[in-house]
């Protein structure tokens, strides 16, 4: 594994460090995804391992999300898909990261994630797939899903897990507007379970959770799970979801992700998590392929490269 | 195709659609069954001749669920061979049921068919059936959904009806309804509702406020401003960028009242009528439905009227009497404006603003109102229509025989 190191201590707690070589901050590349496969396989099959703590080796944060360069190539390929076979293959590829995250969530062993600094987009989604999250409480902490602002949408579970944690209405600003989650809101909603003052304390807290309570089952995998705040056809949905959706129509510079995020939320809230994740992947795929998304993503890259040149 | 004729039309009086309304303690099933019994008993009808009972119901859940038309037919004591089907075209369900009954007669499927509807809004609340329209983004977001109250205020904004205009229309609706009741114009259609012991519990429309004047209405606050602020004004303006800010002019006093009631209309062929010894009261000239832009939602009546008149080779002035459901005052004002209908030919006995709009039942009720009025005045033809959710319109044209 190039991007992940794993050490198992005497109590069977595997400490997993994500540190993508040659990058200032972790991003999810193909290579990271391959490592995740190996990591999950080991986690599942190694009888010595009792549970795991995932953290980042970078000072800047846990993970900044997708490797956008790679993703642009992926999207270009997905756009070409037309035949049923090509479409099926492309959708499977678009859902690859989401499925890997789901494999972590269902590996059968407790997974704690230490979040520090930036946890953005796919990086935050990685954290959401753990069973327990400890955040390092300092000024650099930033939990956000900025996908819609660059013409995309969260594609690795955020639309499904966030609504299952805090409810549809509370989740909308994070999903649609990229509003950062404050630590206090995250703690109140169970998006983060504990705060720590620094890395070592976070490690201690995470380890203690694994050794004491460490439940390896996500709440939505427990029979009888109910969406907090009610489902897509609850009175609350009629009272708040409908108007919230209508209000978004007024935004002049509409991201193609907005409608698709709403659809993933509305439809995903009515089915079990695995079906919800498949639905999210399909809308993520549609978003990525839409001509509007291409224009937005191109504009984003143009902005970024001029900024990089300016700072270089 | 054979002609379809209307042999009779009945309705219950409309009870206030609230817990303190007179019909709140009467089930929707009972309301529907009582109108079906009235149709049978008034006409000495052998019910085995009825080949279908079609009832509109817009909230077919809870006690109005599981095909209330068939259940009401059995409860009314009709022959068990008589089937029943509940249909939903939102606010026009009761008229659509009559259109379908007419089509069954015209095609030869039915000798007699009954159309009509039922809605106990006090027992099964508006929106109780949910649906994709309001919350599934594939419709609501992609197609700019806004509730009908917003649509009504959009109509007023776009077509220039002020708060005074819509209030004046409401005052007139109340005046006409009060005059019509005082003059006994509803006597032929209204069958009092009996309670569980067979005692009359309601024999008049109790939503009416004959004292209404511009001043009393002027005090009411707009009902849909909050809903607009919550997001729907934004959706409306995104769909109609040229519209400018929406003026919210509708309120409880110039919108259709929330009430309980049922209606039933006996439709049949000439042969069936002759065999049963019944005299037809009107011939059905034609029926139509149409869709129009769904965000503003309430423009269907103009378009369905044009569609039906064109098919009949008639012009607006060929029709003596128009009934358009008073869903909201601006709906009627827009209709009158678009088709240049003389106000003295339109809703001459008031409408749902004064008497209420029991969703699924209303179409059958106003069809009966038009029929009674043709007979009272000796006029020839009437066109009855309603605006319908998601931009539709449904109409029927009749002529006295
Ligand atoms: C507009 C609407 C929301 C108003 O509902 P509401 O507030 O429950 O209506 P109310 O009958 O209680 O009337 C509101 C107020 O206006 C007053 N009011 C109503 N009609 C009045 C009149 N003619 N004169 C004086 N006051 C009147 C009522 O007394 C009440 O005042 P209060 O709040 O002080 O008691 C409701 O009538 C509606 O939704 N109508 C449309 C139904 C519908 O959508 N149908 C399907 C599609 S057409």
XYZ file of C-alpha atoms and ligand atoms in Angstrom:
761
model
C 0.000 0.000 0.000
C 1.506 3.309 -1.126
C -0.844 5.636 0.665
C -1.770 3.828 3.830
C 0.293 2.458 6.702
C -1.138 0.097 9.268
C 0.228 -0.814 12.704
C -1.560 -3.181 15.033
C -0.904 -2.756 18.753
C -0.979 -5.381 21.482
C -4.719 -4.841 22.056
C -5.581 -5.534 18.435
C -6.222 -1.923 17.572
C -5.005 -1.166 14.054
C -3.793 2.374 13.593
C -4.222 3.314 9.975
C -2.560 6.423 8.620
C -3.526 7.901 5.274
C -0.606 9.809 3.792
C -0.651 10.215 0.039
C 2.957 10.674 -1.106
C 3.848 13.811 -3.027
C 0.651 15.680 -2.136
C 0.360 18.546 0.339
C -2.962 17.118 1.503
C -4.646 13.760 1.072
C -6.898 13.364 -1.944
C -8.819 10.314 -3.073
C -7.117 8.954 -6.176
C -7.410 5.592 -7.919
C -4.334 4.515 -6.035
C -5.907 5.444 -2.681
C -9.021 3.525 -3.639
C -6.954 0.419 -4.375
C -5.291 0.760 -0.992
C -8.691 1.061 0.654
C -9.619 -2.296 -0.860
C -6.532 -3.907 0.660
C -7.143 -2.188 3.977
C -10.737 -3.398 4.200
C -9.745 -6.902 3.225
C -7.128 -7.018 5.979
C -9.543 -5.526 8.475
C -12.143 -8.116 7.691
C -9.933 -11.173 7.658
C -7.114 -10.565 10.165
C -8.235 -12.178 13.441
C -5.651 -10.153 15.367
C -7.443 -6.933 14.511
C -10.217 -5.965 16.862
C -10.942 -2.532 15.515
C -9.284 0.298 13.681
C -8.513 3.979 13.945
C -8.203 5.896 10.699
C -6.286 9.156 10.686
C -4.295 11.376 8.374
C -0.541 11.745 8.290
C -0.798 15.257 6.865
C -0.758 18.297 9.094
C -3.342 20.081 6.889
C -6.175 17.715 7.583
C -7.831 14.380 7.005
C -8.561 14.666 3.296
C -9.578 17.325 0.767
C -11.800 15.018 -1.253
C -11.505 13.662 -4.764
C -8.384 13.978 -6.872
C -9.995 16.471 -9.219
C -7.519 15.927 -12.032
C -8.330 12.236 -12.119
C -11.978 12.944 -11.704
C -12.008 15.198 -14.759
C -10.632 12.335 -16.825
C -13.199 9.981 -15.323
C -16.005 12.359 -16.111
C -14.793 12.797 -19.679
C -14.939 9.012 -20.050
C -18.363 8.753 -18.400
C -19.712 11.298 -20.827
C -18.878 8.991 -23.693
C -20.944 6.102 -22.344
C -24.012 5.385 -24.453
C -24.654 1.668 -24.768
C -26.281 -0.152 -21.871
C -23.011 -2.013 -21.190
C -20.931 1.146 -21.201
C -23.431 2.953 -19.024
C -23.519 0.134 -16.503
C -19.719 0.015 -16.346
C -19.397 3.784 -16.031
C -21.990 3.988 -13.253
C -20.184 1.212 -11.401
C -16.968 3.170 -11.709
C -18.654 6.364 -10.536
C -19.854 4.483 -7.479
C -16.551 2.784 -6.752
C -15.469 5.065 -3.952
C -18.916 5.001 -2.372
C -18.912 1.188 -2.395
C -15.475 1.082 -0.797
C -16.614 3.387 1.955
C -19.640 1.203 2.479
C -17.331 -1.821 2.731
C -15.487 -0.075 5.573
C -18.790 0.632 7.307
C -19.883 -3.011 7.055
C -16.523 -4.680 7.715
C -17.800 -6.073 10.999
C -15.225 -4.344 13.195
C -15.471 -0.960 14.874
C -13.933 1.874 12.864
C -13.033 5.183 14.508
C -11.948 8.155 12.422
C -9.881 11.047 13.668
C -10.803 14.230 11.895
C -8.452 17.162 11.969
C -8.045 20.199 9.770
C -9.796 19.859 6.434
C -12.326 17.124 5.861
C -13.935 18.161 2.612
C -16.195 16.412 0.140
C -15.067 12.823 -0.271
C -12.789 13.325 2.724
C -15.718 14.090 4.994
C -17.597 11.194 3.419
C -14.762 8.865 4.410
C -15.157 10.040 7.999
C -18.940 9.585 7.853
C -18.467 5.913 7.043
C -16.688 5.259 10.339
C -18.718 4.224 13.343
C -17.169 6.831 15.607
C -15.649 10.215 14.848
C -13.314 12.254 17.030
C -12.537 15.791 15.864
C -9.510 17.784 16.854
C -10.923 21.087 18.004
C -8.773 23.855 16.588
C -9.098 26.779 14.197
C -8.115 24.673 11.164
C -11.051 22.275 11.490
C -13.266 22.505 8.416
C -16.040 20.017 7.733
C -17.839 20.764 4.471
C -19.274 19.365 1.255
C -18.406 21.937 -1.421
C -19.308 19.711 -4.395
C -22.389 21.652 -5.500
C -20.390 24.874 -5.736
C -18.182 23.344 -8.422
C -21.104 21.883 -10.331
C -21.023 18.406 -8.798
C -22.712 16.676 -5.883
C -21.515 14.488 -3.032
C -21.176 11.008 -4.468
C -19.859 8.847 -1.669
C -22.664 8.620 0.799
C -23.057 12.110 2.258
C -26.571 12.596 0.914
C -27.586 9.323 2.536
C -25.623 9.310 5.800
C -26.098 12.934 6.717
C -29.900 12.707 6.413
C -29.813 9.541 8.481
C -27.779 11.321 11.164
C -29.483 14.698 11.440
C -32.615 14.499 9.296
C -33.465 15.793 5.845
C -34.141 19.409 6.695
C -31.093 19.919 8.872
C -28.874 18.276 6.257
C -29.948 20.444 3.308
C -27.724 23.493 3.879
C -24.647 21.273 4.212
C -25.476 19.278 1.110
C -26.810 22.038 -1.137
C -24.964 25.162 -0.076
C -21.664 23.771 1.174
C -22.300 25.410 4.550
C -19.486 24.223 6.834
C -20.554 22.143 9.810
C -19.481 23.772 13.023
C -18.035 21.434 15.600
C -20.824 22.204 18.030
C -23.510 21.392 15.435
C -21.611 18.282 14.437
C -21.434 17.157 18.050
C -25.080 17.933 18.695
C -26.179 15.964 15.635
C -23.935 12.960 16.168
C -21.954 13.782 13.027
C -18.954 13.942 15.356
C -19.036 11.946 18.574
C -16.231 13.526 20.579
C -13.904 16.509 20.467
C -10.249 16.388 21.434
C -7.756 19.178 22.029
C -5.006 17.618 19.926
C -3.992 14.565 17.922
C -2.685 12.436 20.803
C -5.807 13.082 22.870
C -7.994 12.188 19.864
C -6.070 8.949 19.491
C -6.605 8.140 23.138
C -10.335 8.818 22.900
C -10.676 6.725 19.753
C -8.722 3.841 21.214
C -10.794 3.902 24.359
C -14.003 3.785 22.304
C -12.792 0.700 20.438
C -11.698 -1.077 23.608
C -14.835 -0.255 25.623
C -17.987 0.182 23.575
C -16.867 -0.076 19.932
C -20.100 -0.909 18.120
C -19.349 -1.937 14.522
C -22.891 -1.393 13.242
C -24.100 1.921 11.859
C -27.472 3.059 13.263
C -29.080 2.740 9.807
C -28.028 -0.886 9.631
C -30.045 -1.692 12.742
C -33.484 -3.112 12.041
C -36.242 -0.601 12.751
C -34.049 2.447 12.076
C -36.106 5.576 11.505
C -34.963 8.745 9.832
C -34.713 11.510 12.445
C -37.217 14.281 11.744
C -39.341 12.071 9.481
C -39.098 10.734 5.948
C -39.794 12.154 2.494
C -43.562 12.144 3.028
C -43.674 13.171 6.672
C -45.528 16.322 7.685
C -42.134 17.967 8.164
C -41.196 17.178 4.576
C -44.345 18.875 3.318
C -43.814 21.805 5.624
C -40.091 22.352 5.112
C -38.572 20.244 2.346
C -41.029 21.469 -0.313
C -40.507 25.182 0.411
C -36.746 24.751 0.896
C -36.575 23.184 -2.530
C -38.734 25.943 -4.042
C -36.558 28.649 -2.497
C -33.491 27.197 -4.213
C -35.090 27.703 -7.617
C -34.483 31.422 -7.327
C -30.702 31.083 -7.303
C -29.549 32.713 -10.483
C -26.406 30.661 -10.957
C -27.936 27.236 -10.463
C -25.547 24.342 -9.939
C -26.628 21.203 -11.789
C -25.923 19.384 -8.556
C -28.784 21.045 -6.677
C -31.698 19.213 -8.270
C -29.819 15.939 -8.198
C -28.870 16.301 -4.537
C -32.549 16.922 -3.762
C -33.521 13.832 -5.741
C -30.934 11.647 -4.033
C -32.158 12.880 -0.655
C -35.872 12.478 -1.402
C -35.571 9.058 -2.995
C -32.780 7.789 -0.767
C -34.737 8.601 2.371
C -37.415 6.099 1.347
C -35.237 3.013 0.935
C -32.585 1.079 2.879
C -29.090 2.554 2.934
C -27.615 0.335 0.222
C -30.357 1.263 -2.213
C -29.943 4.897 -1.166
C -26.240 4.746 -1.980
C -26.952 3.246 -5.397
C -29.476 6.008 -6.080
C -26.976 8.648 -4.985
C -24.378 7.180 -7.348
C -26.804 7.379 -10.282
C -27.578 11.035 -9.621
C -23.883 11.758 -9.044
C -23.214 10.163 -12.420
C -25.963 12.198 -14.111
C -24.648 15.378 -12.531
C -21.084 14.725 -13.591
C -22.183 14.019 -17.157
C -24.419 17.077 -17.523
C -23.190 19.851 -19.843
C -23.857 22.403 -17.103
C -21.514 20.564 -14.789
C -18.797 20.611 -17.413
C -19.066 24.376 -17.737
C -18.941 24.812 -13.954
C -16.024 22.444 -13.460
C -14.070 24.055 -16.289
C -14.667 27.467 -14.744
C -13.521 26.148 -11.376
C -10.309 24.803 -12.861
C -9.680 27.998 -14.755
C -10.034 29.950 -11.513
C -7.804 27.549 -9.656
C -5.014 27.580 -12.200
C -4.905 31.374 -12.357
C -4.821 31.441 -8.561
C -2.044 28.856 -8.478
C -0.056 30.839 -11.032
C -0.536 33.976 -9.017
C 0.699 32.341 -5.837
C 3.523 30.401 -7.522
C -72.127 6.777 -30.475
C -75.364 7.371 -28.611
C -76.152 10.624 -26.897
C -75.836 10.793 -23.150
C -78.527 12.564 -21.122
C -78.725 13.844 -17.601
C -81.774 12.443 -15.816
C -81.208 13.831 -12.366
C -78.692 15.566 -10.146
C -78.556 15.771 -6.362
C -76.195 17.084 -3.775
C -75.920 17.303 -0.043
C -75.837 20.700 1.570
C -72.277 21.709 2.393
C -71.213 21.546 6.020
C -68.332 23.596 7.398
C -65.238 21.465 7.002
C -64.196 21.722 10.597
C -64.647 19.843 13.831
C -67.585 22.142 14.632
C -69.159 21.659 11.200
C -72.572 19.964 11.158
C -71.391 17.107 8.963
C -68.232 16.356 10.902
C -69.991 13.521 12.706
C -71.196 11.974 9.440
C -68.824 9.706 7.533
C -67.841 10.328 3.931
C -69.307 6.903 3.175
C -72.669 7.958 4.560
C -72.652 11.227 2.575
C -71.964 9.341 -0.654
C -74.508 6.627 0.096
C -77.230 9.185 0.898
C -76.882 10.916 -2.480
C -76.981 7.537 -4.257
C -80.141 6.612 -2.336
C -81.720 9.934 -3.306
C -81.009 9.282 -6.994
C -82.630 5.866 -6.712
C -85.612 6.908 -4.644
C -86.484 10.114 -6.499
C -86.510 8.289 -9.809
C -87.890 4.926 -8.740
C -84.786 3.532 -10.364
C -84.187 -0.179 -10.631
C -80.509 -0.040 -9.695
C -79.641 -3.118 -11.683
C -79.812 -0.818 -14.730
C -76.875 1.218 -13.414
C -73.768 -0.144 -15.108
C -71.278 1.919 -13.141
C -71.033 4.392 -10.269
C -68.101 6.755 -10.652
C -67.285 8.992 -7.699
C -64.597 11.625 -7.512
C -62.641 11.844 -4.303
C -59.442 13.835 -4.016
C -58.182 12.484 -0.705
C -58.876 8.772 -1.163
C -57.134 7.709 2.032
C -58.332 6.728 5.475
C -62.106 6.390 5.473
C -62.244 7.693 1.883
C -59.830 4.997 0.705
C -60.375 1.527 -0.753
C -62.720 2.524 -3.586
C -65.388 4.395 -1.674
C -67.611 4.361 -4.800
C -68.157 0.608 -4.695
C -68.566 0.573 -0.925
C -71.073 3.453 -0.992
C -73.023 1.712 -3.758
C -73.428 -1.378 -1.594
C -74.231 0.664 1.507
C -76.856 2.597 -0.463
C -78.563 -0.695 -1.090
C -77.941 -0.846 -4.816
C -78.040 -4.224 -6.489
C -74.746 -5.976 -5.813
C -74.116 -6.209 -9.564
C -73.575 -2.445 -9.660
C -69.832 -1.732 -9.661
C -68.206 1.443 -8.428
C -64.973 3.230 -9.150
C -63.342 6.142 -7.370
C -61.432 8.569 -9.545
C -59.225 11.584 -8.937
C -58.746 14.583 -11.167
C -58.150 16.828 -8.203
C -60.773 19.583 -7.916
C -62.629 18.476 -11.051
C -63.050 14.880 -9.897
C -66.810 15.187 -9.512
C -67.230 16.561 -13.028
C -64.701 14.135 -14.466
C -66.767 11.336 -12.944
C -69.790 12.687 -14.861
C -67.705 12.993 -18.043
C -66.666 9.370 -17.682
C -70.208 8.292 -16.945
C -71.314 10.137 -20.091
C -68.583 8.440 -22.111
C -69.696 5.030 -20.850
C -73.221 5.776 -21.909
C -72.134 7.203 -25.255
C -69.975 4.196 -26.036
C -72.776 1.812 -25.210
C -71.003 0.299 -22.193
C -73.597 1.667 -19.806
C -77.363 2.056 -19.903
C -77.239 4.298 -16.868
C -74.100 5.443 -15.126
C -73.846 7.685 -12.094
C -71.184 10.348 -11.769
C -70.514 12.565 -8.779
C -68.251 12.623 -5.802
C -67.670 12.957 -2.122
C -65.308 14.746 0.189
C -65.414 15.121 3.921
C -62.742 17.750 4.357
C -63.412 17.912 8.076
C -62.622 14.206 8.455
C -59.913 13.673 5.822
C -57.871 16.853 5.607
C -56.528 18.557 2.492
C -53.194 17.019 1.460
C -53.851 13.862 3.496
C -53.003 11.803 0.434
C -49.535 13.305 0.034
C -48.105 12.679 -3.402
C -45.077 13.336 -5.544
C -46.291 16.723 -6.752
C -45.316 18.676 -3.664
C -42.130 16.932 -2.531
C -40.517 14.815 -5.252
C -37.808 17.075 -6.732
C -38.117 15.315 -10.085
C -41.411 17.158 -10.372
C -41.399 19.865 -7.728
C -37.931 21.171 -8.497
C -37.589 20.464 -12.199
C -41.085 21.775 -12.957
C -41.261 24.682 -10.459
C -44.096 23.475 -8.264
C -45.998 26.062 -6.239
C -49.197 25.426 -4.257
C -52.501 26.574 -5.740
C -52.850 29.514 -3.370
C -49.613 30.887 -4.791
C -50.952 30.203 -8.283
C -54.074 32.205 -7.447
C -51.987 35.139 -6.239
C -49.809 34.816 -9.365
C -52.928 35.045 -11.526
C -53.987 38.205 -9.747
C -50.480 39.662 -10.097
C -49.995 38.802 -13.763
C -53.498 39.684 -14.948
C -53.860 42.772 -12.821
C -56.524 42.006 -10.230
C -56.178 44.088 -7.116
C -57.176 43.121 -3.606
C -60.281 45.262 -4.094
C -61.158 43.414 -7.310
C -60.961 39.951 -5.747
C -62.795 41.077 -2.613
C -65.540 42.653 -4.707
C -65.960 39.364 -6.541
C -66.232 37.537 -3.203
C -68.884 39.945 -1.935
C -70.869 39.332 -5.112
C -70.547 35.556 -4.742
C -71.972 35.796 -1.228
C -74.770 38.070 -2.420
C -75.739 35.772 -5.269
C -75.627 32.639 -3.131
C -77.814 34.246 -0.464
C -80.268 35.434 -3.107
C -80.358 31.972 -4.727
C -81.065 30.248 -1.419
C -83.734 32.795 -0.508
C -85.327 32.307 -3.910
C -85.387 28.505 -3.477
C -83.147 27.915 -6.482
C -81.320 24.966 -4.920
C -84.396 23.171 -3.658
C -84.559 20.691 -6.476
C -80.984 19.427 -5.990
C -80.263 19.641 -2.302
C -81.111 16.538 -0.298
C -80.796 17.070 3.451
C -78.256 14.887 5.216
C -79.628 12.466 7.787
C -77.769 11.450 10.910
C -77.270 7.888 12.152
C -80.826 7.825 13.543
C -82.393 9.200 10.386
C -82.911 12.735 11.710
C -82.029 15.674 9.426
C -78.690 17.042 10.592
C -78.118 19.638 7.838
C -80.385 21.076 5.156
C -78.542 24.219 4.034
C -75.063 25.373 3.060
C -73.560 26.471 6.343
C -70.306 28.053 5.139
C -72.178 31.097 3.801
C -71.664 34.589 5.228
C -74.369 36.726 3.620
C -73.332 39.785 5.651
C -69.966 39.916 3.890
C -69.010 43.329 2.566
C -65.860 44.933 1.232
C -65.094 46.343 4.639
C -65.254 43.026 6.506
C -63.125 41.335 3.843
C -60.661 44.220 3.834
C -59.648 43.308 7.365
C -58.516 39.774 6.474
C -54.827 39.032 6.120
C -53.525 37.359 2.936
C -53.500 33.583 3.493
C -50.598 32.654 1.249
C -47.982 35.331 1.988
C -46.164 33.168 4.537
C -46.108 30.204 2.191
C -44.688 32.505 -0.464
C -41.966 33.741 1.836
C -41.063 30.186 2.808
C -39.885 29.626 -0.754
C -42.772 29.374 -3.191
C -42.704 33.014 -4.308
C -39.137 32.330 -5.364
C -40.176 29.291 -7.378
C -42.960 31.296 -9.018
C -40.633 34.127 -9.944
C -38.025 31.738 -11.260
C -40.701 30.338 -13.572
C -42.058 33.811 -14.452
C -39.038 36.133 -14.335
C -41.023 39.010 -15.861
C -43.735 38.859 -13.220
C -42.195 41.043 -10.518
C -43.103 40.654 -6.849
C -46.261 38.640 -6.179
C -49.076 40.516 -4.535
C -50.820 38.184 -2.141
C -54.506 39.048 -2.378
C -56.313 35.824 -1.501
C -57.582 34.919 1.949
C -60.279 32.810 3.585
C -62.978 35.206 2.418
C -62.216 35.180 -1.330
C -61.038 31.572 -1.648
C -63.222 28.479 -1.855
C -64.429 27.355 1.536
C -63.344 24.091 3.104
C -66.511 22.021 3.474
C -68.012 18.517 3.555
C -70.445 17.162 0.968
C -71.373 14.725 -1.771
C -73.057 14.797 -5.182
C -74.567 12.301 -7.616
C -75.725 12.758 -11.207
C -77.752 10.157 -13.086
C -76.663 9.907 -16.708
C -78.099 7.510 -19.267
C -79.017 6.844 -22.859
C -82.341 7.811 -24.381
C -83.347 4.141 -24.605
C -82.481 3.427 -21.010
C -84.512 6.442 -19.899
C -87.507 5.428 -21.955
C -87.382 1.865 -20.668
C -87.223 3.152 -17.111
C -89.965 5.699 -17.713
C -87.681 8.669 -17.024
C -87.602 12.016 -18.785
C -84.156 13.422 -19.610
C -83.450 16.879 -18.213
C -80.498 17.759 -20.440
C -78.388 16.411 -23.243
C -74.646 16.301 -22.823
C -73.184 18.220 -25.758
C -69.588 17.384 -25.048
C -66.863 17.033 -22.459
C -63.160 17.881 -22.367
C -60.079 18.095 -20.238
C -56.795 19.890 -20.872
C -53.444 20.675 -19.308
C -51.813 24.100 -19.071
C -48.717 25.547 -17.385
C -48.508 23.839 -13.976
C -46.756 26.463 -11.824
C -49.490 29.064 -12.177
C -51.728 26.001 -12.158
C -55.120 27.694 -12.491
C -55.362 28.802 -16.120
C -56.947 25.548 -17.329
C -60.573 26.796 -17.481
C -59.963 29.252 -20.311
C -58.171 26.629 -22.372
C -60.553 23.762 -21.725
C -63.496 26.008 -22.553
C -61.920 27.033 -25.866
C -61.097 23.407 -26.615
C -64.609 22.186 -25.944
C -66.335 25.055 -27.756
C -64.093 24.545 -30.803
C -64.975 20.858 -30.904
C -68.664 21.707 -30.658
C -68.335 24.388 -33.315
C -69.652 26.956 -30.869
C -68.471 30.349 -29.738
C -68.422 31.835 -26.250
C -71.612 33.753 -26.914
C -73.489 30.599 -27.937
C -73.531 29.416 -24.334
C -76.242 30.911 -22.129
C -74.810 30.085 -18.766
C -71.336 29.467 -17.411
C -70.397 27.776 -14.160
C -66.739 27.956 -13.156
C -65.785 26.644 -9.750
C -64.807 29.549 -7.517
C -61.554 27.984 -6.322
C -60.196 31.490 -5.835
C -61.652 34.815 -6.926
C -58.828 35.517 -9.391
C -59.526 32.252 -11.223
C -63.009 33.447 -12.128
C -61.901 37.004 -12.876
C -59.207 35.738 -15.221
C -61.675 33.433 -16.965
C -64.165 36.226 -17.432
C -61.415 38.509 -18.721
C -59.861 35.987 -21.107
C -63.132 34.842 -22.682
C -64.954 38.157 -22.310
C -67.887 36.530 -20.590
C -70.712 38.730 -19.389
C -70.633 38.570 -15.552
C -74.394 38.096 -15.619
C -73.917 34.737 -17.353
C -71.248 33.435 -14.993
C -71.845 31.790 -11.615
C -75.197 33.507 -11.363
C -76.114 31.730 -8.124
C -72.794 32.243 -6.390
C -70.238 29.542 -5.907
C -67.608 27.960 -3.740
C -66.405 31.222 -2.203
C -69.782 31.525 -0.510
C -70.881 27.892 -0.269
C -67.641 25.929 -0.204
C -65.759 23.467 -2.380
C -65.910 19.872 -1.164
C -63.137 18.857 -3.554
C -64.269 15.564 -5.084
C -67.975 16.422 -4.923
C -67.975 19.934 -6.376
C -68.077 19.081 -10.076
C -71.311 17.147 -9.685
C -72.752 19.904 -7.510
C -72.187 22.765 -9.932
C -73.392 20.644 -12.844
C -76.673 20.279 -10.950
C -76.708 24.006 -10.204
C -76.359 24.812 -13.903
C -79.086 22.334 -14.831
C -81.519 23.758 -12.273
C -80.804 27.270 -13.481
C -81.387 26.374 -17.146
C -84.763 24.933 -16.182
C -85.671 27.859 -13.949
C -84.871 30.450 -16.610
C -85.812 28.468 -19.710
C -82.374 29.051 -21.148
C -80.830 26.505 -23.492
C -77.173 25.754 -22.859
C -74.616 25.753 -20.096
C -70.909 25.094 -19.808
C -69.603 23.860 -16.492
C -65.900 23.747 -15.681
C -63.289 23.760 -12.965
C -59.633 24.608 -12.608
C -57.599 21.590 -11.617
C -54.326 20.958 -9.807
C -51.093 20.764 -11.837
C -52.515 23.060 -14.497
C -55.504 21.145 -15.773
C -59.060 22.089 -16.637
C -62.166 19.927 -17.086
C -65.476 20.907 -18.682
C -68.893 19.675 -19.746
C -71.407 21.441 -21.961
C -75.120 20.621 -21.728
C -78.340 21.680 -23.412
C -81.846 21.446 -22.064
C -84.167 18.981 -23.833
C -57.629 30.414 2.054
C -57.694 29.398 3.187
C -56.281 28.879 3.472
C -58.238 30.085 4.406
O -58.307 29.116 5.411
P -58.757 29.517 6.879
O -57.854 30.563 7.383
O -58.921 28.263 7.630
O -60.191 30.125 6.540
P -61.272 30.662 7.524
O -62.552 30.212 6.975
O -60.934 30.309 8.934
O -61.123 32.183 7.314
C -60.058 32.935 7.836
C -60.578 34.141 8.562
O -61.325 34.879 7.631
C -62.615 35.137 8.173
N -63.544 35.150 7.071
C -63.683 34.203 6.129
N -64.634 34.550 5.269
C -65.096 35.741 5.671
C -66.085 36.614 5.197
N -66.762 36.334 4.085
N -66.311 37.745 5.846
C -65.616 38.043 6.943
N -64.670 37.260 7.463
C -64.412 36.128 6.825
C -62.848 34.027 9.141
O -63.754 34.388 10.127
C -61.492 33.820 9.713
O -61.264 34.784 10.701
P -60.699 34.373 12.117
O -59.327 33.810 11.801
O -60.683 35.649 12.845
O -61.660 33.358 12.613
C -58.621 28.250 2.836
O -59.913 28.699 2.720
C -58.228 27.539 1.597
O -57.165 26.938 1.519
N -59.082 27.559 0.569
C -58.807 26.916 -0.649
C -59.070 25.467 -0.550
C -58.351 24.738 -1.596
O -57.170 24.867 -1.746
N -59.075 23.948 -2.361
C -58.499 23.157 -3.368
C -58.010 23.942 -4.506
S -59.135 25.110 -5.108
